[in-house]
């Protein structure tokens, strides 16, 4: 499920492009060296391997820095993985009030704190989907909403 979320949110592009912040990016939202200039396409199967490798790294880092995250249900783990994929674990840790609320099982306020952020303003559709996961709400249209 998290892989499907990230492919929907990041999209797949075999050539380098500038993301919403102007950073050179390729594949499934992978930041690359500015010297790359998009001349070499990235096959989707390579992007998938890279995505899975990054996700495994994020899980290990979350295990070290937020050991309680494994006590959350699958949807809330998915939400944290989605945010850490986009922002890095260090970026995720800046959401201190959200994390305090999440650890306390105050899911409504965890979602509220996620949505009250620069991140949510930059990627509103994604933030709304993640907030839905944080609240624990099943939402039939989650897979049909616009990306980013």
PDB file of C-alpha atoms in Angstrom:
ATOM      1  CA  UNK A   1       0.000   0.000   0.000  1.00  0.00           C
ATOM      2  CA  UNK A   2       2.744   2.515   0.872  1.00  0.00           C
ATOM      3  CA  UNK A   3       4.427   1.826  -2.483  1.00  0.00           C
ATOM      4  CA  UNK A   4       1.124   2.570  -4.278  1.00  0.00           C
ATOM      5  CA  UNK A   5       0.705   5.750  -2.202  1.00  0.00           C
ATOM      6  CA  UNK A   6       4.176   7.016  -3.102  1.00  0.00           C
ATOM      7  CA  UNK A   7       3.858   6.183  -6.797  1.00  0.00           C
ATOM      8  CA  UNK A   8       0.535   8.068  -6.882  1.00  0.00           C
ATOM      9  CA  UNK A   9       1.901  11.034  -4.899  1.00  0.00           C
ATOM     10  CA  UNK A  10       5.316  11.297  -6.551  1.00  0.00           C
ATOM     11  CA  UNK A  11       4.476   9.894  -9.975  1.00  0.00           C
ATOM     12  CA  UNK A  12       7.041   8.180 -12.180  1.00  0.00           C
ATOM     13  CA  UNK A  13       9.149  10.099 -14.645  1.00  0.00           C
ATOM     14  CA  UNK A  14      12.016   8.396 -16.485  1.00  0.00           C
ATOM     15  CA  UNK A  15      13.779  11.695 -17.167  1.00  0.00           C
ATOM     16  CA  UNK A  16      14.933  14.400 -14.758  1.00  0.00           C
ATOM     17  CA  UNK A  17      12.502  17.233 -14.024  1.00  0.00           C
ATOM     18  CA  UNK A  18      12.198  20.151 -11.621  1.00  0.00           C
ATOM     19  CA  UNK A  19       9.861  19.404  -8.720  1.00  0.00           C
ATOM     20  CA  UNK A  20       7.518  21.932  -7.082  1.00  0.00           C
ATOM     21  CA  UNK A  21      10.474  23.362  -5.134  1.00  0.00           C
ATOM     22  CA  UNK A  22      12.720  23.584  -8.203  1.00  0.00           C
ATOM     23  CA  UNK A  23      14.926  20.609  -7.298  1.00  0.00           C
ATOM     24  CA  UNK A  24      16.131  18.289 -10.038  1.00  0.00           C
ATOM     25  CA  UNK A  25      14.328  14.975  -9.549  1.00  0.00           C
ATOM     26  CA  UNK A  26      13.940  11.660 -11.390  1.00  0.00           C
ATOM     27  CA  UNK A  27      12.037   8.387 -11.146  1.00  0.00           C
ATOM     28  CA  UNK A  28       9.628   8.287  -8.211  1.00  0.00           C
ATOM     29  CA  UNK A  29      10.551  11.593  -6.597  1.00  0.00           C
ATOM     30  CA  UNK A  30      14.303  10.911  -6.279  1.00  0.00           C
ATOM     31  CA  UNK A  31      16.437  14.035  -5.913  1.00  0.00           C
ATOM     32  CA  UNK A  32      19.526  13.862  -8.123  1.00  0.00           C
ATOM     33  CA  UNK A  33      22.732  15.766  -8.742  1.00  0.00           C
ATOM     34  CA  UNK A  34      22.146  18.943 -10.766  1.00  0.00           C
ATOM     35  CA  UNK A  35      24.868  17.814 -13.201  1.00  0.00           C
ATOM     36  CA  UNK A  36      22.703  14.840 -14.285  1.00  0.00           C
ATOM     37  CA  UNK A  37      20.604  17.091 -16.559  1.00  0.00           C
ATOM     38  CA  UNK A  38      18.103  14.334 -17.330  1.00  0.00           C
ATOM     39  CA  UNK A  39      20.028  12.794 -20.210  1.00  0.00           C
ATOM     40  CA  UNK A  40      19.858   9.216 -18.948  1.00  0.00           C
ATOM     41  CA  UNK A  41      16.377   7.727 -18.469  1.00  0.00           C
ATOM     42  CA  UNK A  42      15.627   5.731 -15.337  1.00  0.00           C
ATOM     43  CA  UNK A  43      13.740   2.494 -16.059  1.00  0.00           C
ATOM     44  CA  UNK A  44      10.678   2.025 -13.852  1.00  0.00           C
ATOM     45  CA  UNK A  45      11.974  -1.276 -12.453  1.00  0.00           C
ATOM     46  CA  UNK A  46      15.118   0.555 -11.282  1.00  0.00           C
ATOM     47  CA  UNK A  47      12.977   3.291  -9.752  1.00  0.00           C
ATOM     48  CA  UNK A  48      10.945   0.616  -7.930  1.00  0.00           C
ATOM     49  CA  UNK A  49      14.095  -1.001  -6.518  1.00  0.00           C
ATOM     50  CA  UNK A  50      15.357   2.411  -5.449  1.00  0.00           C
ATOM     51  CA  UNK A  51      11.983   3.229  -3.869  1.00  0.00           C
ATOM     52  CA  UNK A  52      11.905  -0.031  -1.897  1.00  0.00           C
ATOM     53  CA  UNK A  53      15.497   0.464  -0.762  1.00  0.00           C
ATOM     54  CA  UNK A  54      14.742   3.994   0.440  1.00  0.00           C
ATOM     55  CA  UNK A  55      11.602   2.766   2.237  1.00  0.00           C
ATOM     56  CA  UNK A  56      13.609   0.066   4.020  1.00  0.00           C
ATOM     57  CA  UNK A  57      16.104   2.714   5.091  1.00  0.00           C
ATOM     58  CA  UNK A  58      13.301   4.973   6.349  1.00  0.00           C
ATOM     59  CA  UNK A  59      11.817   2.084   8.349  1.00  0.00           C
ATOM     60  CA  UNK A  60      15.181   1.399  10.006  1.00  0.00           C
ATOM     61  CA  UNK A  61      15.661   5.078  10.795  1.00  0.00           C
ATOM     62  CA  UNK A  62      12.130   5.320  12.218  1.00  0.00           C
ATOM     63  CA  UNK A  63      12.863   2.214  14.330  1.00  0.00           C
ATOM     64  CA  UNK A  64      15.869   4.040  15.800  1.00  0.00           C
ATOM     65  CA  UNK A  65      14.402   7.512  16.193  1.00  0.00           C
ATOM     66  CA  UNK A  66      10.710   6.749  16.903  1.00  0.00           C
ATOM     67  CA  UNK A  67      10.693   3.182  18.232  1.00  0.00           C
ATOM     68  CA  UNK A  68       6.996   3.444  19.176  1.00  0.00           C
ATOM     69  CA  UNK A  69       5.978   3.909  15.534  1.00  0.00           C
ATOM     70  CA  UNK A  70       5.765   0.091  15.138  1.00  0.00           C
ATOM     71  CA  UNK A  71       3.000   0.054  17.785  1.00  0.00           C
ATOM     72  CA  UNK A  72       0.771   2.066  15.429  1.00  0.00           C
ATOM     73  CA  UNK A  73      -1.687   0.358  13.103  1.00  0.00           C
ATOM     74  CA  UNK A  74      -0.786  -0.170   9.445  1.00  0.00           C
ATOM     75  CA  UNK A  75      -2.482   3.006   8.156  1.00  0.00           C
ATOM     76  CA  UNK A  76      -0.711   5.278  10.642  1.00  0.00           C
ATOM     77  CA  UNK A  77       2.617   3.608   9.893  1.00  0.00           C
ATOM     78  CA  UNK A  78       1.843   4.240   6.227  1.00  0.00           C
ATOM     79  CA  UNK A  79       1.241   7.913   6.974  1.00  0.00           C
ATOM     80  CA  UNK A  80       4.606   8.280   8.734  1.00  0.00           C
ATOM     81  CA  UNK A  81       6.403   6.415   5.948  1.00  0.00           C
ATOM     82  CA  UNK A  82       4.775   8.653   3.340  1.00  0.00           C
ATOM     83  CA  UNK A  83       5.839  11.800   5.182  1.00  0.00           C
ATOM     84  CA  UNK A  84       9.354  10.480   5.869  1.00  0.00           C
ATOM     85  CA  UNK A  85       9.766   9.531   2.213  1.00  0.00           C
ATOM     86  CA  UNK A  86       8.932  13.059   1.113  1.00  0.00           C
ATOM     87  CA  UNK A  87      10.549  15.006   3.973  1.00  0.00           C
ATOM     88  CA  UNK A  88      13.164  12.610   5.312  1.00  0.00           C
ATOM     89  CA  UNK A  89      12.960  11.341   8.875  1.00  0.00           C
ATOM     90  CA  UNK A  90      14.647  14.532  10.085  1.00  0.00           C
ATOM     91  CA  UNK A  91      11.907  16.545   8.374  1.00  0.00           C
ATOM     92  CA  UNK A  92       9.213  14.306   9.864  1.00  0.00           C
ATOM     93  CA  UNK A  93      10.654  14.849  13.345  1.00  0.00           C
ATOM     94  CA  UNK A  94       9.988  18.584  12.978  1.00  0.00           C
ATOM     95  CA  UNK A  95       6.276  17.727  13.334  1.00  0.00           C
ATOM     96  CA  UNK A  96       6.715  17.510  17.107  1.00  0.00           C
ATOM     97  CA  UNK A  97       3.118  18.318  18.093  1.00  0.00           C
ATOM     98  CA  UNK A  98       1.786  15.845  15.534  1.00  0.00           C
ATOM     99  CA  UNK A  99       4.084  13.116  16.847  1.00  0.00           C
ATOM    100  CA  UNK A 100       3.208  13.819  20.495  1.00  0.00           C
ATOM    101  CA  UNK A 101      -0.499  13.589  19.623  1.00  0.00           C
ATOM    102  CA  UNK A 102       0.039  10.417  17.577  1.00  0.00           C
ATOM    103  CA  UNK A 103       1.992   8.724  20.380  1.00  0.00           C
ATOM    104  CA  UNK A 104      -0.811   9.666  22.808  1.00  0.00           C
ATOM    105  CA  UNK A 105      -3.347   8.129  20.378  1.00  0.00           C
ATOM    106  CA  UNK A 106      -4.936  11.553  19.872  1.00  0.00           C
ATOM    107  CA  UNK A 107      -5.413  10.892  16.180  1.00  0.00           C
ATOM    108  CA  UNK A 108      -7.701  13.836  15.476  1.00  0.00           C
ATOM    109  CA  UNK A 109      -5.095  16.326  16.739  1.00  0.00           C
ATOM    110  CA  UNK A 110      -2.262  14.442  15.037  1.00  0.00           C
ATOM    111  CA  UNK A 111      -4.053  14.941  11.706  1.00  0.00           C
ATOM    112  CA  UNK A 112      -4.851  18.562  12.577  1.00  0.00           C
ATOM    113  CA  UNK A 113      -1.178  19.284  13.327  1.00  0.00           C
ATOM    114  CA  UNK A 114      -0.093  17.646  10.058  1.00  0.00           C
ATOM    115  CA  UNK A 115      -2.510  19.854   8.124  1.00  0.00           C
ATOM    116  CA  UNK A 116      -1.402  23.007   9.971  1.00  0.00           C
ATOM    117  CA  UNK A 117       1.993  23.098   8.261  1.00  0.00           C
ATOM    118  CA  UNK A 118       4.005  24.465   5.370  1.00  0.00           C
ATOM    119  CA  UNK A 119       4.153  20.899   4.053  1.00  0.00           C
ATOM    120  CA  UNK A 120       0.341  20.734   3.827  1.00  0.00           C
ATOM    121  CA  UNK A 121       0.259  24.045   1.959  1.00  0.00           C
ATOM    122  CA  UNK A 122       2.899  22.819  -0.517  1.00  0.00           C
ATOM    123  CA  UNK A 123       1.277  19.425  -1.167  1.00  0.00           C
ATOM    124  CA  UNK A 124      -2.351  19.812  -0.029  1.00  0.00           C
ATOM    125  CA  UNK A 125      -3.898  16.733  -1.670  1.00  0.00           C
ATOM    126  CA  UNK A 126      -1.162  14.480  -0.332  1.00  0.00           C
ATOM    127  CA  UNK A 127      -1.413  16.048   3.127  1.00  0.00           C
ATOM    128  CA  UNK A 128      -5.171  15.449   3.175  1.00  0.00           C
ATOM    129  CA  UNK A 129      -4.658  11.782   2.263  1.00  0.00           C
ATOM    130  CA  UNK A 130      -2.017  11.396   4.974  1.00  0.00           C
ATOM    131  CA  UNK A 131      -4.282  13.144   7.514  1.00  0.00           C
ATOM    132  CA  UNK A 132      -7.054  10.680   6.604  1.00  0.00           C
ATOM    133  CA  UNK A 133      -4.661   7.835   7.420  1.00  0.00           C
ATOM    134  CA  UNK A 134      -3.621   9.519  10.679  1.00  0.00           C
ATOM    135  CA  UNK A 135      -7.253   9.836  11.745  1.00  0.00           C
ATOM    136  CA  UNK A 136      -7.786   6.169  10.871  1.00  0.00           C
ATOM    137  CA  UNK A 137     -10.634   6.912   8.509  1.00  0.00           C
ATOM    138  CA  UNK A 138     -11.331   4.568   5.649  1.00  0.00           C
ATOM    139  CA  UNK A 139     -11.848   6.753   2.623  1.00  0.00           C
ATOM    140  CA  UNK A 140     -13.044   5.150  -0.607  1.00  0.00           C
ATOM    141  CA  UNK A 141     -11.675   7.930  -2.789  1.00  0.00           C
ATOM    142  CA  UNK A 142      -8.167   7.987  -1.286  1.00  0.00           C
ATOM    143  CA  UNK A 143      -6.739   6.295  -4.388  1.00  0.00           C
ATOM    144  CA  UNK A 144      -8.585   8.618  -6.768  1.00  0.00           C
ATOM    145  CA  UNK A 145      -7.536  12.005  -5.406  1.00  0.00           C
ATOM    146  CA  UNK A 146      -5.150  14.191  -7.342  1.00  0.00           C
ATOM    147  CA  UNK A 147      -1.439  13.640  -6.787  1.00  0.00           C
ATOM    148  CA  UNK A 148       0.662  15.936  -4.662  1.00  0.00           C
TER     149      UNK A 148
END
